[in-house]
mmCIF file of C-alpha atoms in Angstrom:
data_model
loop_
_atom_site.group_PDB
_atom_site.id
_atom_site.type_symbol
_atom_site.label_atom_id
_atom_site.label_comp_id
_atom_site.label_asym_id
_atom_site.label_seq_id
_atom_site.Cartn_x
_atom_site.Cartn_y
_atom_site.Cartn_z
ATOM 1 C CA UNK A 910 0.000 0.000 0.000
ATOM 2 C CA UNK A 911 3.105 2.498 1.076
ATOM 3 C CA UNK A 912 4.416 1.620 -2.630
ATOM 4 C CA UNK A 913 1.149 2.758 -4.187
ATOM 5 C CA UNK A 914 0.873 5.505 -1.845
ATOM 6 C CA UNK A 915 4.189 6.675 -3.150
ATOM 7 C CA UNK A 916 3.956 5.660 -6.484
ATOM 8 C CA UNK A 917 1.081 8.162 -7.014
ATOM 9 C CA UNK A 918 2.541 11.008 -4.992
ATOM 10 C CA UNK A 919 5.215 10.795 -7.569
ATOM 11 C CA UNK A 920 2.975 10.776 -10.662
ATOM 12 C CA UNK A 921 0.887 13.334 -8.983
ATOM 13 C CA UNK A 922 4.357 15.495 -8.377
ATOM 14 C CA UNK A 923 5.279 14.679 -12.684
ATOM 15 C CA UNK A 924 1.664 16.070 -13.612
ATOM 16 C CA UNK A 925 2.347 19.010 -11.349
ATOM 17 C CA UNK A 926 5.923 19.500 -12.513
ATOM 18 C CA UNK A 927 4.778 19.610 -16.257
ATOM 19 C CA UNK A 928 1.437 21.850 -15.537
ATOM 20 C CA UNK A 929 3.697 24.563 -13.956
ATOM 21 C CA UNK A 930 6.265 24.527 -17.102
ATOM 22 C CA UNK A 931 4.006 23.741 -19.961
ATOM 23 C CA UNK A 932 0.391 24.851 -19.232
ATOM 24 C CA UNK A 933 -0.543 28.722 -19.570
ATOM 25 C CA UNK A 934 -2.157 29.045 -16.023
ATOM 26 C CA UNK A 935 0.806 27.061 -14.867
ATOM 27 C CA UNK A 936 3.359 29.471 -15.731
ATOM 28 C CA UNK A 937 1.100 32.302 -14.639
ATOM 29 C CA UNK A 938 1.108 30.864 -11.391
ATOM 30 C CA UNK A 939 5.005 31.090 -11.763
ATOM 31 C CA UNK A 940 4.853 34.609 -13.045
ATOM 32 C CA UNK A 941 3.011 36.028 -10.309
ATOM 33 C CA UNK A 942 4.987 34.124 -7.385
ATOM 34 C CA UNK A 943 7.877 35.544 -8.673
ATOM 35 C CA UNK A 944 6.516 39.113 -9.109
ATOM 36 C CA UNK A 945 2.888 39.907 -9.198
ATOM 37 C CA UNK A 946 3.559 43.398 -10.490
ATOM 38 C CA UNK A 947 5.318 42.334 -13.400
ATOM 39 C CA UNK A 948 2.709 39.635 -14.309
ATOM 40 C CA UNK A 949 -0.191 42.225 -13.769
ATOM 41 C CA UNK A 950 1.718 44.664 -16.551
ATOM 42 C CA UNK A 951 1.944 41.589 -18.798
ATOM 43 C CA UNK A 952 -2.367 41.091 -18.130
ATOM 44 C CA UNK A 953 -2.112 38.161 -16.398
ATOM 45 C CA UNK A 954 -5.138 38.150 -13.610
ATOM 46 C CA UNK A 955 -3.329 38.414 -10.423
ATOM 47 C CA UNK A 956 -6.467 37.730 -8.408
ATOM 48 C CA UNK A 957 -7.335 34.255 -10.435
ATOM 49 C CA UNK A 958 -3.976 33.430 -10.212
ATOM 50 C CA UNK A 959 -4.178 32.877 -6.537
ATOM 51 C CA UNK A 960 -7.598 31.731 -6.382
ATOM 52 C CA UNK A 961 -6.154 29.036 -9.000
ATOM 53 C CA UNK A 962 -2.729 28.296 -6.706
ATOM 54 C CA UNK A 963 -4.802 28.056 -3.620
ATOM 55 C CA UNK A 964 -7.217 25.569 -4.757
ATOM 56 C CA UNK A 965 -4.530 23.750 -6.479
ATOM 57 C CA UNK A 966 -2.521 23.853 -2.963
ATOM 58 C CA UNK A 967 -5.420 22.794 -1.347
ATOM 59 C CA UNK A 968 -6.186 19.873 -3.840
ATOM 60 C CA UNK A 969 -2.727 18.348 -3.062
ATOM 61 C CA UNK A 970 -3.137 18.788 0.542
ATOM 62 C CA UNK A 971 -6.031 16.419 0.297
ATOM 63 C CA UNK A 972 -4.774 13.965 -2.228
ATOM 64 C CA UNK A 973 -1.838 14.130 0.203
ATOM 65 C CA UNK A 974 -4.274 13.630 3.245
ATOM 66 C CA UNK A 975 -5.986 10.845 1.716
ATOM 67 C CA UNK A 976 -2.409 8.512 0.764
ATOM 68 C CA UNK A 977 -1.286 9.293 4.331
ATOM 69 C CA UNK A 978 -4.795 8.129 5.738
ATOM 70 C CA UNK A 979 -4.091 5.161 3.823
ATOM 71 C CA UNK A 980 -1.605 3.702 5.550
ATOM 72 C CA UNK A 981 -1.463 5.621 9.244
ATOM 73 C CA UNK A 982 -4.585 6.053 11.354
ATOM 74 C CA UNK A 983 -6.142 9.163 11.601
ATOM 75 C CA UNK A 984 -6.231 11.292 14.685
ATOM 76 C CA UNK A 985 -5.886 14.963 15.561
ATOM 77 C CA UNK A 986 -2.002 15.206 16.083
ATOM 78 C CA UNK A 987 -1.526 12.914 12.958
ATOM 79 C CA UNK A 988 0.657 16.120 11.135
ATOM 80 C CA UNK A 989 2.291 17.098 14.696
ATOM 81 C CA UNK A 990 5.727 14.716 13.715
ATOM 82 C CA UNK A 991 6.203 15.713 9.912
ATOM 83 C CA UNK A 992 5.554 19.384 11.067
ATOM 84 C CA UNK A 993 8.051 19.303 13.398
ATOM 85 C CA UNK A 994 10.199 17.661 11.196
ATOM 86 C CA UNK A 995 9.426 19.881 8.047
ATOM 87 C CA UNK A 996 10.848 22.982 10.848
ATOM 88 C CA UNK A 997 13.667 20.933 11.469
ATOM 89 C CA UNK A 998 14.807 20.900 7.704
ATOM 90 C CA UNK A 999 14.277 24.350 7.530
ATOM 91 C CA UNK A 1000 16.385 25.604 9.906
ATOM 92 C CA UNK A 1001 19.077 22.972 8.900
ATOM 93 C CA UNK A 1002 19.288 24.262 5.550
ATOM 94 C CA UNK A 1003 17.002 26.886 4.250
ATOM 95 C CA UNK A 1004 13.392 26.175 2.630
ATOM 96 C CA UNK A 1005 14.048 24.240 -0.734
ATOM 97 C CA UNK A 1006 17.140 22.731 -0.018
ATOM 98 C CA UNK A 1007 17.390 19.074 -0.263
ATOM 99 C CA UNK A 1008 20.362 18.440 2.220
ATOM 100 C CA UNK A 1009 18.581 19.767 5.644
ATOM 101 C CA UNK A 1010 16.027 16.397 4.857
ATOM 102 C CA UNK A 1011 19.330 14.499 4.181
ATOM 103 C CA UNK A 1012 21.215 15.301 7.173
ATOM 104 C CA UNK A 1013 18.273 15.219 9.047
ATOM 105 C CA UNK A 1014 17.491 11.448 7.921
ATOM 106 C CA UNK A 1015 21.270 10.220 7.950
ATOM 107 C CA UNK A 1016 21.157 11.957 11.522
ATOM 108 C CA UNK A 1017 17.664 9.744 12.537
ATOM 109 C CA UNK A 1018 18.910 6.337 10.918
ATOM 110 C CA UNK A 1019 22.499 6.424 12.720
ATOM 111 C CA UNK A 1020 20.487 7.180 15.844
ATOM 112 C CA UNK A 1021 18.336 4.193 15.562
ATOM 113 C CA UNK A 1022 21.373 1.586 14.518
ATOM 114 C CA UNK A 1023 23.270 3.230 17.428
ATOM 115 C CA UNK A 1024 20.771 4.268 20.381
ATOM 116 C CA UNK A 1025 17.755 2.077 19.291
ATOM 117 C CA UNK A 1026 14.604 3.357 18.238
ATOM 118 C CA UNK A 1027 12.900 4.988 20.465
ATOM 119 C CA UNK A 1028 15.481 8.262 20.570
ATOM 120 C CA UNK A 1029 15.167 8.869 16.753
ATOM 121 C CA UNK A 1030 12.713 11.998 17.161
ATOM 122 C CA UNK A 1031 15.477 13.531 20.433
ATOM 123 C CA UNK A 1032 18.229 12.573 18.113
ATOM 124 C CA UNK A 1033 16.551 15.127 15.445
ATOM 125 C CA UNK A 1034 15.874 18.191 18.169
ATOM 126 C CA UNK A 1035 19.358 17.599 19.445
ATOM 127 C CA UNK A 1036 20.789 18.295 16.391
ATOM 128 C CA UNK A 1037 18.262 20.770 15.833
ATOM 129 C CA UNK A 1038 19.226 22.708 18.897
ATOM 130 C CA UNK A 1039 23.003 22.334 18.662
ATOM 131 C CA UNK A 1040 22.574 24.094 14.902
ATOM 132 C CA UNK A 1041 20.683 27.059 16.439
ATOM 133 C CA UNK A 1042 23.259 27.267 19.233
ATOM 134 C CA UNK A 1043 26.695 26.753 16.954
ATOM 135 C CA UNK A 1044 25.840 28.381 13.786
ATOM 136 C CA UNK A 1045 21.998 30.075 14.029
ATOM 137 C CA UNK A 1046 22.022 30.997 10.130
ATOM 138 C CA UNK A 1047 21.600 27.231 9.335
ATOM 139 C CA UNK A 1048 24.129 24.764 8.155
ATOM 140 C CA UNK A 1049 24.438 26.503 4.343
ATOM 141 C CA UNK A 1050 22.936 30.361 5.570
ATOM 142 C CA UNK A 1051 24.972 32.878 4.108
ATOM 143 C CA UNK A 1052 26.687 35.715 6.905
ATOM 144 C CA UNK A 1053 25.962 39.106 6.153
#
């Protein structure tokens, strides 16, 4: 089921991936995240823009709610451990960047073949904490 689940997240991702380079509403949404002024001057509809990126945001979040539902069981503090873990990779490494999940994961897998498995989620706000203490602009933040 985890191997559907993820097997459709992916083609989900692909049809996402080409509708924001190919489609015209897709790279309107584009234009106007990167500057809404500039897109307005060019007449694309600001305002349906973001009604279209919201309810395209929200469409994933339920697709995404429905494959997690799938294979965890749903209560109210279901999101509470990727949440904290999402904050985790961000202050690691910035928002986009693929190595804050990596070091974050290498960090939670050595934990469990070392400590056992019940410290994986300390392992990740130890490290978490020692980043903010040793270098507070994140593992790749530029100094000003």
């Amino acid at each position: 089921i985890r191997l559907t689940s993820v097997a459709l997240a992916f083609a989900i991702l692909t049809g996402l991936h080409f509708f924001l380079a190919k489609a015209r509403w897709g790279r309107a949404i584009r234009a106007t995240a990167e500057d809404w002024e500039a897109a307005a001057l060019m007449g694309i509809p600001v305002r349906r823009t973001y009604l279209l990126a919201f309810a395209l945001g929200t469409a994933l979040a339920g697709i995404a709610g429905g494959l997690v539902s799938v294979s965890y069981s749903i209560s109210p503090s279901i999101g509470i451990e990727w949440t904290l873990k999402a904050l985790i990779v961000i202050v690691l490494a910035g928002l986009g960047s693929f190595a804050g999940g990596m070091v974050l994961g290498l960090a939670e897998a050595a934990s469990v073949v070392f400590l056992g498995g019940p410290y994986r989620e300390v392992v990740g706000l130890v490290l978490f904490l020692i980043i903010l203490l040793v270098r507070p602009q994140g593992l790749f933040g530029r100094t000003r």
